[in-house]
């Protein structure tokens, strides 16, 4: 049996193959982030046949202050739970598991999107990915409120019937801003070295566990490297990954930091971040997801067989071709 279609059962989230549909924003929500028919139809089409073992739903805002874009899905209000239930039910009906990704944009937004809320961050530093002006530095009291927002969003995700939640700390959003020394210049306990810069992450994880219990899977998407001078490095992420594992993260999902979705100089490479996932896998025992530039089933198979990752996310290829997963799985049997 191929590595890709082998089951993953060494974590709370039992998966029948190693293929993941990664979070990709559709901008199909309506009103204040409600689940629309367009979103339901989209995920119904992509999950047909259950060929993709795990769907990680597009990043969804936990509070209006943290909305990244208009059309973004919301987990910020109890009124959205019924719509989210329909989304989880459709993916389950088709034979796949579903994870809700929860996020706060931090400085990667503006007042037009947040309906008047000023953008915020760990430090008053302009976001390298989005020139949205100098953010307001968060106070400790405001940090505690955001942690509660993550907690409440996780509880809504569980109430809606999802199989777990993924905490988003990549692509220049708030938790990633705390993680990167380029955007986090704090001198209190939420800054300085790696352990200080992930203090908010550990507190979010603890709060989420309080809300959903110890048996509900928690993933974390980490923007592991900035690929910028004085930014985050693989060595930083090995330290952080071990702390996340100790805190109770069940699966670590690796992507880019302030560099965004791709790694510089790696265009055309199958698995942009494979050097990072391979290194992190040696430091921890929980499963690791690799996403980025994977378009061929044979490449996905090889990445797993070589120990680069435990699961692979295929985004753009499946976005273009809803039968990609079916063809890939059948070709490897």
JSON list of N, CA and C in Angstrom, two decimals, residues 4-30:
[
{"chain": "A", "resi": 4, "resn": "UNK", "atom": "N", "xyz": [0.70, 7.47, 0.86]},
{"chain": "A", "resi": 4, "resn": "UNK", "atom": "CA", "xyz": [-0.33, 8.49, 0.83]},
{"chain": "A", "resi": 4, "resn": "UNK", "atom": "C", "xyz": [-1.69, 7.95, 1.24]},
{"chain": "A", "resi": 5, "resn": "UNK", "atom": "N", "xyz": [-2.00, 6.73, 0.84]},
{"chain": "A", "resi": 5, "resn": "UNK", "atom": "CA", "xyz": [-3.33, 6.19, 1.14]},
{"chain": "A", "resi": 5, "resn": "UNK", "atom": "C", "xyz": [-3.34, 5.31, 2.39]},
{"chain": "A", "resi": 6, "resn": "UNK", "atom": "N", "xyz": [-2.24, 5.35, 3.13]},
{"chain": "A", "resi": 6, "resn": "UNK", "atom": "CA", "xyz": [-2.19, 4.64, 4.40]},
{"chain": "A", "resi": 6, "resn": "UNK", "atom": "C", "xyz": [-2.89, 5.47, 5.46]},
{"chain": "A", "resi": 7, "resn": "UNK", "atom": "N", "xyz": [-3.59, 4.82, 6.38]},
{"chain": "A", "resi": 7, "resn": "UNK", "atom": "CA", "xyz": [-4.32, 5.54, 7.42]},
{"chain": "A", "resi": 7, "resn": "UNK", "atom": "C", "xyz": [-3.36, 6.19, 8.41]},
{"chain": "A", "resi": 8, "resn": "UNK", "atom": "N", "xyz": [-3.84, 7.24, 9.06]},
{"chain": "A", "resi": 8, "resn": "UNK", "atom": "CA", "xyz": [-3.09, 7.89, 10.13]},
{"chain": "A", "resi": 8, "resn": "UNK", "atom": "C", "xyz": [-3.89, 7.70, 11.41]},
{"chain": "A", "resi": 9, "resn": "UNK", "atom": "N", "xyz": [-3.35, 6.92, 12.31]},
{"chain": "A", "resi": 9, "resn": "UNK", "atom": "CA", "xyz": [-4.10, 6.61, 13.53]},
{"chain": "A", "resi": 9, "resn": "UNK", "atom": "C", "xyz": [-3.27, 6.82, 14.79]},
{"chain": "A", "resi": 10, "resn": "UNK", "atom": "N", "xyz": [-2.17, 7.58, 14.68]},
{"chain": "A", "resi": 10, "resn": "UNK", "atom": "CA", "xyz": [-1.34, 7.82, 15.86]},
{"chain": "A", "resi": 10, "resn": "UNK", "atom": "C", "xyz": [-1.67, 9.15, 16.53]},
{"chain": "A", "resi": 11, "resn": "UNK", "atom": "N", "xyz": [-2.91, 9.61, 16.35]},
{"chain": "A", "resi": 11, "resn": "UNK", "atom": "CA", "xyz": [-3.36, 10.82, 17.04]},
{"chain": "A", "resi": 11, "resn": "UNK", "atom": "C", "xyz": [-4.85, 10.71, 17.27]},
{"chain": "A", "resi": 12, "resn": "UNK", "atom": "N", "xyz": [-5.42, 11.70, 17.95]},
{"chain": "A", "resi": 12, "resn": "UNK", "atom": "CA", "xyz": [-6.85, 11.67, 18.28]},
{"chain": "A", "resi": 12, "resn": "UNK", "atom": "C", "xyz": [-7.73, 11.69, 17.04]},
{"chain": "A", "resi": 13, "resn": "UNK", "atom": "N", "xyz": [-7.20, 12.24, 15.95]},
{"chain": "A", "resi": 13, "resn": "UNK", "atom": "CA", "xyz": [-7.97, 12.39, 14.72]},
{"chain": "A", "resi": 13, "resn": "UNK", "atom": "C", "xyz": [-7.61, 11.24, 13.77]},
{"chain": "A", "resi": 14, "resn": "UNK", "atom": "N", "xyz": [-8.37, 10.16, 13.81]},
{"chain": "A", "resi": 14, "resn": "UNK", "atom": "CA", "xyz": [-8.10, 9.00, 12.95]},
{"chain": "A", "resi": 14, "resn": "UNK", "atom": "C", "xyz": [-8.45, 9.35, 11.51]},
{"chain": "A", "resi": 15, "resn": "UNK", "atom": "N", "xyz": [-7.48, 9.20, 10.62]},
{"chain": "A", "resi": 15, "resn": "UNK", "atom": "CA", "xyz": [-7.66, 9.56, 9.21]},
{"chain": "A", "resi": 15, "resn": "UNK", "atom": "C", "xyz": [-7.37, 8.36, 8.33]},
{"chain": "A", "resi": 16, "resn": "UNK", "atom": "N", "xyz": [-8.18, 8.17, 7.28]},
{"chain": "A", "resi": 16, "resn": "UNK", "atom": "CA", "xyz": [-8.02, 6.98, 6.45]},
{"chain": "A", "resi": 16, "resn": "UNK", "atom": "C", "xyz": [-7.02, 7.14, 5.32]},
{"chain": "A", "resi": 17, "resn": "UNK", "atom": "N", "xyz": [-6.51, 8.36, 5.12]},
{"chain": "A", "resi": 17, "resn": "UNK", "atom": "CA", "xyz": [-5.36, 8.55, 4.21]},
{"chain": "A", "resi": 17, "resn": "UNK", "atom": "C", "xyz": [-4.63, 9.81, 4.64]},
{"chain": "A", "resi": 18, "resn": "UNK", "atom": "N", "xyz": [-3.57, 10.18, 3.92]},
{"chain": "A", "resi": 18, "resn": "UNK", "atom": "CA", "xyz": [-2.71, 11.29, 4.33]},
{"chain": "A", "resi": 18, "resn": "UNK", "atom": "C", "xyz": [-2.95, 12.57, 3.53]},
{"chain": "A", "resi": 19, "resn": "UNK", "atom": "N", "xyz": [-4.08, 12.64, 2.86]},
{"chain": "A", "resi": 19, "resn": "UNK", "atom": "CA", "xyz": [-4.36, 13.77, 1.98]},
{"chain": "A", "resi": 19, "resn": "UNK", "atom": "C", "xyz": [-5.24, 14.81, 2.69]},
{"chain": "A", "resi": 20, "resn": "UNK", "atom": "N", "xyz": [-4.81, 16.07, 2.63]},
{"chain": "A", "resi": 20, "resn": "UNK", "atom": "CA", "xyz": [-5.49, 17.17, 3.31]},
{"chain": "A", "resi": 20, "resn": "UNK", "atom": "C", "xyz": [-5.87, 18.25, 2.30]},
{"chain": "A", "resi": 21, "resn": "UNK", "atom": "N", "xyz": [-7.09, 18.76, 2.43]},
{"chain": "A", "resi": 21, "resn": "UNK", "atom": "CA", "xyz": [-7.51, 19.95, 1.68]},
{"chain": "A", "resi": 21, "resn": "UNK", "atom": "C", "xyz": [-7.22, 21.14, 2.60]},
{"chain": "A", "resi": 22, "resn": "UNK", "atom": "N", "xyz": [-6.20, 21.95, 2.27]},
{"chain": "A", "resi": 22, "resn": "UNK", "atom": "CA", "xyz": [-5.78, 23.01, 3.20]},
{"chain": "A", "resi": 22, "resn": "UNK", "atom": "C", "xyz": [-6.73, 24.20, 3.17]},
{"chain": "A", "resi": 23, "resn": "UNK", "atom": "N", "xyz": [-6.66, 25.05, 4.19]},
{"chain": "A", "resi": 23, "resn": "UNK", "atom": "CA", "xyz": [-7.55, 26.21, 4.24]},
{"chain": "A", "resi": 23, "resn": "UNK", "atom": "C", "xyz": [-7.23, 27.22, 3.14]},
{"chain": "A", "resi": 24, "resn": "UNK", "atom": "N", "xyz": [-8.22, 27.54, 2.34]},
{"chain": "A", "resi": 24, "resn": "UNK", "atom": "CA", "xyz": [-8.09, 28.55, 1.29]},
{"chain": "A", "resi": 24, "resn": "UNK", "atom": "C", "xyz": [-9.34, 29.42, 1.29]},
{"chain": "A", "resi": 25, "resn": "UNK", "atom": "N", "xyz": [-9.15, 30.71, 1.43]},
{"chain": "A", "resi": 25, "resn": "UNK", "atom": "CA", "xyz": [-10.29, 31.63, 1.53]},
{"chain": "A", "resi": 25, "resn": "UNK", "atom": "C", "xyz": [-11.10, 31.64, 0.24]},
{"chain": "A", "resi": 26, "resn": "UNK", "atom": "N", "xyz": [-12.41, 31.49, 0.38]},
{"chain": "A", "resi": 26, "resn": "UNK", "atom": "CA", "xyz": [-13.31, 31.53, -0.78]},
{"chain": "A", "resi": 26, "resn": "UNK", "atom": "C", "xyz": [-13.98, 32.89, -0.95]},
{"chain": "A", "resi": 27, "resn": "UNK", "atom": "N", "xyz": [-14.06, 33.66, 0.14]},
{"chain": "A", "resi": 27, "resn": "UNK", "atom": "CA", "xyz": [-14.77, 34.96, 0.14]},
{"chain": "A", "resi": 27, "resn": "UNK", "atom": "C", "xyz": [-16.23, 34.79, -0.27]},
{"chain": "A", "resi": 28, "resn": "UNK", "atom": "N", "xyz": [-16.81, 33.65, 0.08]},
{"chain": "A", "resi": 28, "resn": "UNK", "atom": "CA", "xyz": [-18.18, 33.34, -0.31]},
{"chain": "A", "resi": 28, "resn": "UNK", "atom": "C", "xyz": [-19.20, 33.52, 0.82]},
{"chain": "A", "resi": 29, "resn": "UNK", "atom": "N", "xyz": [-18.76, 34.00, 1.99]},
{"chain": "A", "resi": 29, "resn": "UNK", "atom": "CA", "xyz": [-19.72, 34.17, 3.07]},
{"chain": "A", "resi": 29, "resn": "UNK", "atom": "C", "xyz": [-20.62, 35.37, 2.80]},
{"chain": "A", "resi": 30, "resn": "UNK", "atom": "N", "xyz": [-21.70, 35.46, 3.54]},
{"chain": "A", "resi": 30, "resn": "UNK", "atom": "CA", "xyz": [-22.66, 36.55, 3.35]},
{"chain": "A", "resi": 30, "resn": "UNK", "atom": "C", "xyz": [-22.87, 37.28, 4.67]}
]
